[in-house]
Coordinates of C-alpha atoms in Angstrom, one line a residue:
M1 CA -113.1 32.4 -52.6
S2 CA -111.0 29.6 -53.9
S3 CA -108.8 29.2 -50.7
L4 CA -112.5 27.9 -48.6
T5 CA -113.0 24.5 -48.0
N6 CA -116.0 22.4 -46.7
Q7 CA -114.0 22.7 -43.6
N8 CA -113.8 26.2 -43.3
I9 CA -117.6 26.3 -43.6
F10 CA -119.4 26.3 -40.4
T11 CA -123.4 25.5 -39.9
V12 CA -124.7 27.2 -37.0
S13 CA -125.1 24.3 -34.9
R14 CA -121.7 23.2 -35.4
L15 CA -120.6 27.0 -34.7
N16 CA -122.9 26.9 -31.5
A17 CA -121.3 23.2 -30.2
E18 CA -117.6 24.6 -30.9
V19 CA -118.1 27.6 -29.1
R20 CA -119.8 26.0 -26.1
L21 CA -116.8 23.5 -26.0
L22 CA -114.4 26.6 -26.0
L23 CA -116.5 28.2 -22.9
E24 CA -116.4 25.0 -21.1
N25 CA -112.9 23.8 -21.2
E26 CA -111.4 27.5 -20.9
M27 CA -113.1 29.3 -18.3
G28 CA -114.1 26.0 -16.1
I29 CA -115.4 26.7 -12.7
V30 CA -116.3 30.6 -12.1
W31 CA -117.9 32.2 -8.8
L32 CA -120.6 34.6 -9.1
V33 CA -122.4 37.1 -6.8
G34 CA -126.0 39.0 -8.3
E35 CA -129.5 39.4 -7.9
I36 CA -131.8 36.6 -8.7
S37 CA -134.9 38.0 -11.2
N38 CA -137.2 35.7 -13.5
F39 CA -137.0 32.7 -10.9
S40 CA -139.0 29.4 -12.3
A41 CA -139.2 25.9 -11.4
P42 CA -141.1 23.9 -13.7
V43 CA -142.3 20.2 -12.9
S44 CA -139.4 19.0 -14.0
G45 CA -137.8 19.9 -10.9
H46 CA -135.2 22.2 -12.8
W47 CA -134.4 26.0 -11.6
Y48 CA -134.2 28.9 -14.6
L49 CA -133.0 32.3 -13.4
T50 CA -131.1 35.4 -14.3
L51 CA -128.6 36.9 -12.1
K52 CA -128.0 40.3 -12.6
D53 CA -126.3 43.4 -10.9
S54 CA -126.9 47.2 -11.8
R55 CA -125.4 47.0 -15.5
A56 CA -125.8 43.6 -16.7
Q57 CA -127.3 40.1 -16.5
V58 CA -126.8 36.8 -17.3
K59 CA -129.1 33.5 -17.9
C60 CA -128.6 30.4 -15.4
A61 CA -130.1 27.0 -15.4
M62 CA -129.6 24.7 -11.9
F63 CA -130.6 21.0 -12.6
R64 CA -132.4 19.0 -10.2
G65 CA -129.5 17.2 -8.9
N66 CA -127.9 20.0 -7.7
N67 CA -130.6 22.5 -6.5
R68 CA -131.8 19.9 -4.3
R69 CA -128.7 20.6 -2.2
V70 CA -129.9 24.4 -1.6
S71 CA -130.8 25.2 1.7
F72 CA -133.4 27.7 1.4
K73 CA -135.6 28.7 -1.3
P74 CA -134.7 31.2 -3.8
Q75 CA -136.7 34.4 -4.5
N76 CA -136.7 37.2 -7.1
G77 CA -134.8 40.0 -5.3
N78 CA -132.3 37.6 -3.3
Q79 CA -128.6 38.1 -3.3
V80 CA -126.6 35.0 -4.0
L81 CA -123.2 33.6 -4.5
V82 CA -123.2 30.8 -7.0
K83 CA -120.3 28.4 -7.9
A84 CA -121.0 27.4 -11.8
R85 CA -119.6 26.7 -14.9
L86 CA -120.1 29.0 -18.2
S87 CA -121.9 27.0 -21.0
L88 CA -123.8 27.9 -24.3
Y89 CA -127.4 26.7 -24.6
E90 CA -127.1 25.7 -28.4
P91 CA -130.7 25.8 -29.6
R92 CA -130.9 29.6 -28.7
G93 CA -127.4 30.5 -29.1
D94 CA -127.1 31.7 -25.7
Y95 CA -124.7 31.8 -23.2
Q96 CA -125.4 30.8 -19.6
L97 CA -124.1 29.8 -16.2
I98 CA -125.0 25.8 -15.1
I99 CA -125.0 26.3 -11.7
E100 CA -123.5 23.8 -9.0
S101 CA -124.3 25.1 -5.6
M102 CA -126.0 28.3 -4.4
Q103 CA -125.8 30.3 -0.8
P104 CA -126.9 33.7 0.6
E105 CA -124.3 36.4 -0.2
G106 CA -122.9 37.2 3.2
D107 CA -122.0 33.6 4.0
G108 CA -121.3 32.7 0.7
R109 CA -118.7 35.1 0.2
L110 CA -116.9 34.6 3.3
Q111 CA -116.6 30.7 2.5
Q112 CA -115.5 31.8 -1.0
Q113 CA -112.6 33.9 0.7
F114 CA -111.9 30.9 3.0
D115 CA -111.9 28.6 0.4
E116 CA -109.6 31.0 -1.9
L117 CA -107.4 31.7 0.7
K118 CA -107.2 28.4 1.8
M119 CA -106.1 27.1 -1.8
K120 CA -103.9 29.7 -2.2
L121 CA -101.5 29.2 0.8
A122 CA -101.6 25.6 0.3
G123 CA -100.4 26.2 -3.4
E124 CA -97.5 28.0 -1.7
G125 CA -96.8 24.8 0.5
L126 CA -97.7 26.8 4.0
F127 CA -99.6 23.8 4.9
A128 CA -96.7 21.4 4.1
Q129 CA -95.9 19.4 6.9
T130 CA -92.2 19.7 5.7
N131 CA -92.7 23.2 7.0
K132 CA -94.0 22.4 10.7
R133 CA -91.8 23.2 13.7
P134 CA -91.9 20.3 16.6
L135 CA -93.1 21.4 19.8
P136 CA -90.8 21.1 22.5
E137 CA -90.8 18.4 24.8
H138 CA -90.5 19.9 28.0
P139 CA -91.5 23.6 27.3
K140 CA -89.9 26.3 30.0
R141 CA -92.2 28.8 29.3
V142 CA -95.2 29.3 27.3
G143 CA -96.9 32.3 25.8
V144 CA -100.7 32.5 25.4
I145 CA -101.7 34.9 22.7
T146 CA -105.6 35.7 23.5
S147 CA -107.6 38.3 25.2
K148 CA -107.0 39.0 28.4
T149 CA -111.2 39.1 29.8
G150 CA -112.1 35.9 27.4
A151 CA -113.3 32.2 28.6
A152 CA -110.4 30.9 27.0
L153 CA -107.3 32.1 28.8
L154 CA -109.3 30.9 32.0
D155 CA -109.4 27.7 30.7
I156 CA -105.8 27.6 29.7
L157 CA -104.6 28.8 33.2
D158 CA -107.1 26.5 34.8
V159 CA -105.5 23.4 33.1
L160 CA -102.1 24.9 33.2
K161 CA -102.4 25.4 36.9
R162 CA -104.0 21.9 37.6
R163 CA -101.4 20.2 35.2
D164 CA -98.3 21.7 35.7
P165 CA -98.3 24.8 38.3
S166 CA -94.5 25.8 37.9
L167 CA -95.0 26.0 34.3
P168 CA -94.6 30.0 33.7
V169 CA -97.0 31.4 31.7
V170 CA -96.5 34.9 29.7
I171 CA -99.8 36.3 28.3
Y172 CA -99.8 38.8 25.3
P173 CA -103.2 40.1 25.4
T174 CA -104.8 41.0 21.9
M175 CA -108.2 41.4 20.6
V176 CA -109.8 38.3 18.9
Q177 CA -112.8 39.5 17.2
G178 CA -113.4 42.4 14.8
E179 CA -111.5 44.1 11.9
E180 CA -108.4 45.0 13.9
A181 CA -107.8 41.8 15.8
A182 CA -105.8 39.9 12.9
I183 CA -103.1 42.8 12.7
Q184 CA -103.0 42.7 16.8
I185 CA -102.5 39.1 17.0
A186 CA -99.9 39.5 14.2
Q187 CA -98.1 42.0 16.0
A188 CA -98.3 40.2 19.5
I189 CA -96.4 36.8 17.3
G190 CA -94.0 39.2 16.4
C191 CA -93.6 40.9 19.9
A192 CA -92.9 37.4 21.2
N193 CA -90.6 36.5 18.8
S194 CA -88.6 39.3 19.2
R195 CA -88.6 38.8 22.8
N196 CA -87.6 35.2 22.2
E197 CA -88.8 34.3 26.1
C198 CA -91.4 31.5 25.3
D199 CA -90.6 27.9 24.2
V200 CA -94.0 27.5 22.4
L201 CA -97.5 30.0 21.8
I202 CA -100.9 29.5 22.1
V203 CA -103.1 31.4 19.8
G204 CA -106.7 31.3 19.9
R205 CA -109.9 32.0 21.3
G206 CA -113.5 30.6 22.5
G207 CA -115.6 29.4 19.7
G208 CA -118.4 31.7 17.8
S209 CA -119.9 32.2 14.4
L210 CA -118.0 32.5 11.1
E211 CA -118.1 35.9 11.2
D212 CA -116.7 35.6 15.0
L213 CA -113.6 33.9 14.0
W214 CA -113.1 35.4 10.5
C215 CA -110.0 37.2 12.1
F216 CA -108.1 33.8 12.2
N217 CA -108.8 33.8 8.5
N218 CA -106.6 36.4 7.6
E219 CA -103.7 36.3 5.1
I220 CA -101.5 38.5 6.7
L221 CA -102.1 36.6 10.2
A222 CA -101.5 33.5 8.2
R223 CA -97.9 34.6 6.9
T224 CA -97.0 35.8 10.3
I225 CA -97.8 32.4 12.2
A226 CA -96.0 30.3 9.2
S227 CA -93.0 32.6 9.5
S228 CA -92.8 32.6 13.6
Q229 CA -89.5 31.2 14.9
I230 CA -91.5 29.8 18.1
P231 CA -93.7 27.0 17.6
I232 CA -97.5 27.7 17.4
I233 CA -100.5 26.0 18.7
S234 CA -103.9 27.3 17.0
A235 CA -106.2 26.7 19.6
V236 CA -109.2 28.6 18.0
G237 CA -113.0 27.7 18.9
H238 CA -114.6 24.3 19.2
E239 CA -113.3 21.2 17.6
I240 CA -115.9 21.5 14.9
D241 CA -114.4 24.9 14.0
V242 CA -111.5 24.9 11.1
T243 CA -109.9 28.0 10.5
I244 CA -106.7 29.0 7.9
A245 CA -104.9 29.8 11.3
D246 CA -105.2 25.8 12.1
F247 CA -103.4 25.1 8.9
V248 CA -100.6 27.2 8.8
A249 CA -99.7 26.6 13.0
D250 CA -97.8 23.7 14.1
M251 CA -100.0 22.1 15.8
R252 CA -103.9 22.5 15.7
A253 CA -105.5 22.2 19.3
P254 CA -109.3 21.3 19.4
T255 CA -110.0 23.5 22.2
P256 CA -107.7 26.4 24.2
S257 CA -108.3 23.7 27.2
A258 CA -106.4 21.2 24.6
A259 CA -103.6 23.5 23.4
A260 CA -102.9 23.9 27.5
E261 CA -102.5 19.9 27.9
L262 CA -100.7 19.8 24.7
V263 CA -97.7 22.1 26.4
S264 CA -98.0 21.1 29.6
R265 CA -97.1 17.8 31.5
D266 CA -98.3 15.2 34.2
N267 CA -98.5 11.8 35.0
S268 CA -100.0 11.0 31.5
H269 CA -96.9 12.8 29.8
K270 CA -96.6 9.5 27.4
A271 CA -100.2 9.9 26.0
Q272 CA -99.6 13.2 25.6
T273 CA -96.8 12.9 23.7
F274 CA -98.6 9.9 21.7
Q275 CA -101.7 12.4 21.2
A276 CA -99.4 15.1 20.1
R277 CA -98.2 12.6 17.4
Q278 CA -101.7 11.7 17.0
H279 CA -102.9 15.2 16.0
K280 CA -99.8 15.6 13.5
L281 CA -100.4 12.5 11.8
L282 CA -104.4 13.5 11.6
S283 CA -102.9 17.0 10.4
A284 CA -100.9 15.3 7.5
I285 CA -104.0 13.4 6.7
R286 CA -106.1 16.3 6.5
Y287 CA -103.8 18.0 4.2
Y288 CA -103.4 14.8 1.7
L289 CA -106.9 14.6 1.7
A290 CA -107.6 17.7 0.9
E291 CA -105.1 17.8 -2.0
Q292 CA -106.6 14.6 -3.2
K293 CA -110.3 16.0 -3.0
Q294 CA -109.4 18.8 -5.2
H295 CA -107.6 16.3 -7.8
A296 CA -110.8 14.4 -7.7
S297 CA -112.9 17.6 -7.9
Q298 CA -111.1 18.5 -10.9
L299 CA -111.2 15.2 -12.9
M300 CA -115.1 15.2 -11.9
H301 CA -116.0 18.3 -14.1
R302 CA -113.9 17.2 -16.5
L303 CA -116.2 13.7 -16.2
E304 CA -119.3 15.9 -16.2
R305 CA -118.5 17.8 -19.2
Q306 CA -118.4 14.6 -21.3
H307 CA -120.9 13.1 -19.3
P308 CA -123.9 11.7 -21.2
S309 CA -126.5 13.3 -18.7
Y310 CA -125.0 16.6 -19.3
Q311 CA -126.6 15.9 -22.8
L312 CA -129.8 14.9 -21.0
Q313 CA -130.0 18.1 -19.0
R314 CA -129.6 20.3 -22.0
Q315 CA -132.6 18.6 -23.6
S316 CA -134.5 18.7 -20.5
Q317 CA -133.8 22.4 -20.4
Q318 CA -134.8 22.7 -24.0
L319 CA -138.3 20.9 -23.1
D320 CA -138.8 23.3 -20.2
E321 CA -138.3 26.4 -22.5
L322 CA -140.6 24.6 -25.1
D323 CA -143.4 23.9 -22.5
M324 CA -142.7 27.7 -21.3
R325 CA -143.3 28.7 -24.6
L326 CA -146.6 26.7 -25.2
Q327 CA -148.1 28.2 -22.0
R328 CA -147.3 31.7 -23.3
A329 CA -148.4 31.1 -26.3
M330 CA -152.0 29.3 -24.7
K331 CA -152.1 32.4 -22.2
Q332 CA -151.7 35.2 -25.3
L333 CA -154.6 33.0 -27.8
I334 CA -156.9 32.9 -24.5
T335 CA -156.2 37.0 -23.7
T336 CA -156.9 37.8 -27.5
R337 CA -159.7 36.0 -27.6
Q338 CA -161.2 37.2 -24.6
Q339 CA -160.4 40.9 -25.8
S340 CA -162.1 40.1 -28.9
V341 CA -165.6 39.2 -27.1
E342 CA -165.2 41.9 -24.9
R343 CA -165.0 44.3 -28.0
K344 CA -167.9 42.9 -29.7
H345 CA -170.0 42.7 -26.2
H346 CA -169.2 46.6 -26.0
R347 CA -170.4 46.7 -29.5
L348 CA -173.5 45.0 -28.8
Q349 CA -174.4 47.2 -25.6
L350 CA -173.8 50.5 -27.6
A351 CA -176.5 49.4 -30.1
S352 CA -178.9 47.9 -27.4
P353 CA -182.2 49.9 -27.1
V354 CA -182.0 49.8 -23.5
T355 CA -178.9 51.9 -24.0
R356 CA -180.7 54.1 -26.1
L357 CA -183.8 54.6 -23.8
A358 CA -181.3 55.4 -21.3
E359 CA -179.7 58.2 -23.5
Q360 CA -183.2 59.5 -24.3
R361 CA -184.4 59.7 -20.9
S362 CA -180.8 61.3 -19.6
K363 CA -181.6 63.5 -22.4
L364 CA -185.1 64.5 -21.1
D365 CA -184.2 64.7 -17.5
R366 CA -181.3 67.3 -18.7
A367 CA -184.3 69.7 -20.6
E368 CA -186.7 69.1 -17.7
Q369 CA -183.4 70.6 -15.2
K370 CA -182.7 73.1 -17.8
L371 CA -186.3 74.2 -17.7
M372 CA -186.6 74.2 -13.9
D373 CA -183.5 76.2 -14.0
A374 CA -185.2 78.8 -16.2
M375 CA -188.3 79.2 -14.1
D376 CA -186.3 79.7 -11.3
R377 CA -184.3 82.5 -12.7
K378 CA -187.6 84.6 -13.5
L379 CA -188.9 83.9 -10.7
L380 CA -186.1 85.5 -9.0
T381 CA -185.8 87.9 -11.2
A382 CA -189.4 89.0 -11.1
R383 CA -188.9 89.0 -7.2
H384 CA -186.1 91.0 -7.3
Q385 CA -187.5 93.7 -9.5
L386 CA -190.7 94.1 -7.1
A387 CA -188.7 94.5 -4.1
I388 CA -187.2 97.2 -6.1
A389 CA -190.6 98.9 -6.7
A390 CA -191.7 98.2 -3.4
E391 CA -188.4 100.3 -2.2
K392 CA -189.2 103.1 -4.6
L393 CA -192.9 103.1 -3.1
D394 CA -191.9 103.2 0.2
T395 CA -189.2 106.4 -0.5
V396 CA -192.7 108.5 -1.7
S397 CA -195.2 106.7 1.1
P398 CA -196.4 109.3 3.9
L399 CA -196.2 106.3 6.0
A400 CA -192.5 106.4 6.1
T401 CA -192.8 110.0 7.1
L402 CA -194.7 108.9 9.9
K403 CA -192.3 106.5 11.1
R404 CA -189.7 109.4 11.3
G405 CA -191.8 110.9 14.2
Y406 CA -193.9 113.4 12.0
S407 CA -198.0 113.2 11.9
I408 CA -200.8 114.4 9.8
T409 CA -203.6 116.3 10.8
Q410 CA -206.7 116.2 9.2
T411 CA -210.4 117.0 9.8
E412 CA -213.2 114.8 10.2
Q413 CA -214.1 115.4 6.4
G414 CA -210.6 114.1 5.9
Q415 CA -209.0 117.6 4.6
V416 CA -205.6 117.8 5.3
V417 CA -205.2 121.0 8.0
T418 CA -201.9 122.9 6.4
Q419 CA -202.3 126.3 8.6
A420 CA -204.3 127.5 11.5
T421 CA -206.9 129.2 9.3
D422 CA -207.9 126.2 7.9
V423 CA -209.7 125.1 11.3
K424 CA -212.2 127.0 13.4
T425 CA -213.1 126.8 17.7
G426 CA -215.0 123.4 18.1
D427 CA -213.7 121.2 14.9
T428 CA -213.0 117.8 15.5
L429 CA -209.2 116.9 14.5
V430 CA -207.7 113.9 13.5
T431 CA -204.0 113.1 13.8
R432 CA -202.5 110.0 12.4
L433 CA -199.0 108.8 13.8
A434 CA -197.0 105.9 12.4
D435 CA -198.8 104.0 14.9
G436 CA -202.7 104.7 15.3
E437 CA -204.1 108.2 15.8
L438 CA -205.7 110.9 18.1
R439 CA -208.6 112.9 17.9
S440 CA -208.5 116.3 19.7
T441 CA -210.8 119.4 19.7
V442 CA -209.4 122.7 18.8
N443 CA -210.3 125.2 21.8

């Protein structure tokens, strides 16, 4: 204990402040992919959300000045790619991400890969003008690496035919879209170098989306272009389309047709030379501006960490959190009061004479129903017993015998005749059948 000093003992506030500075200075900018949850946008204009995957989550804040540049409305469940700096929210001691940019995962992931590869190759010097090979002033043979069925090849051949019909052209057909396209293009460049039959190569295709042109952002293809012994003109897409191949090539043409004009000669040869040098100068300027932009971005991040607006952002976030806590507390209080009123109302209903009267009426209805059921059962039993007695009586009844074809013969006095000696000649007999009777005279 004697070795402790006041400088060794941290307060909680000091500890959180030190950890925040450590996270911000050491981690810097990070790229993160995740699913949005718990998204909220208070009246302050700031966004608060959680980014998660299947096993973890992290809290995030995106302040009003940055989220205005987001081109879509984030919703819970969206998969996004964010560029953010790591920080710590000192009042709670929670580490969080301060998001600077956000975009949907698909487009954002491709753009991130493009930027990462661009920075990597630029750091290795593959974009440097000192490594660019000059185009031949008067090419003797031009090689074209593109799709044999694409519009780009037709445009190149049309320009060459119009400007310099005598210039020989060697076509190296290859795919220019899809997963295997980059390898095929690289192999075609290798084939052209091994055959060494051309003075300059045009590599390109027509315009398309970022996904369509993605094979020209392949690292293997970029290194193949950079190592080619034959000067290469990159002619990918339209003028607004930019690929990694444009940066590593010896010359970038805004379109395939423009590339064909660069390697062909006509009456405007001097203007062409000027244009080529102008393109070379523009490429150098772009490379220089990219380096300066990256340096300025680093300085900007360092400035932002020390800027008073950062403190205002943290205080604004704390205010938003207090506001949300107040709203939750008010909702909880209202819910509690409503539940209490509902319980008392329920108890009042249970003690109400109306309720008790309804219960007694229900009991009376059940008793009446039981009485009716008992009477029905008694009547049913009596009917059953009567039916059994009737059946037994019918069994011993002489009428049943008559129904089977027998008859009973009686004298007029009603005496049953059982033998011939019971009657004499001239007596009238009555014979009873199942249905009616017959009268006969004894002869």
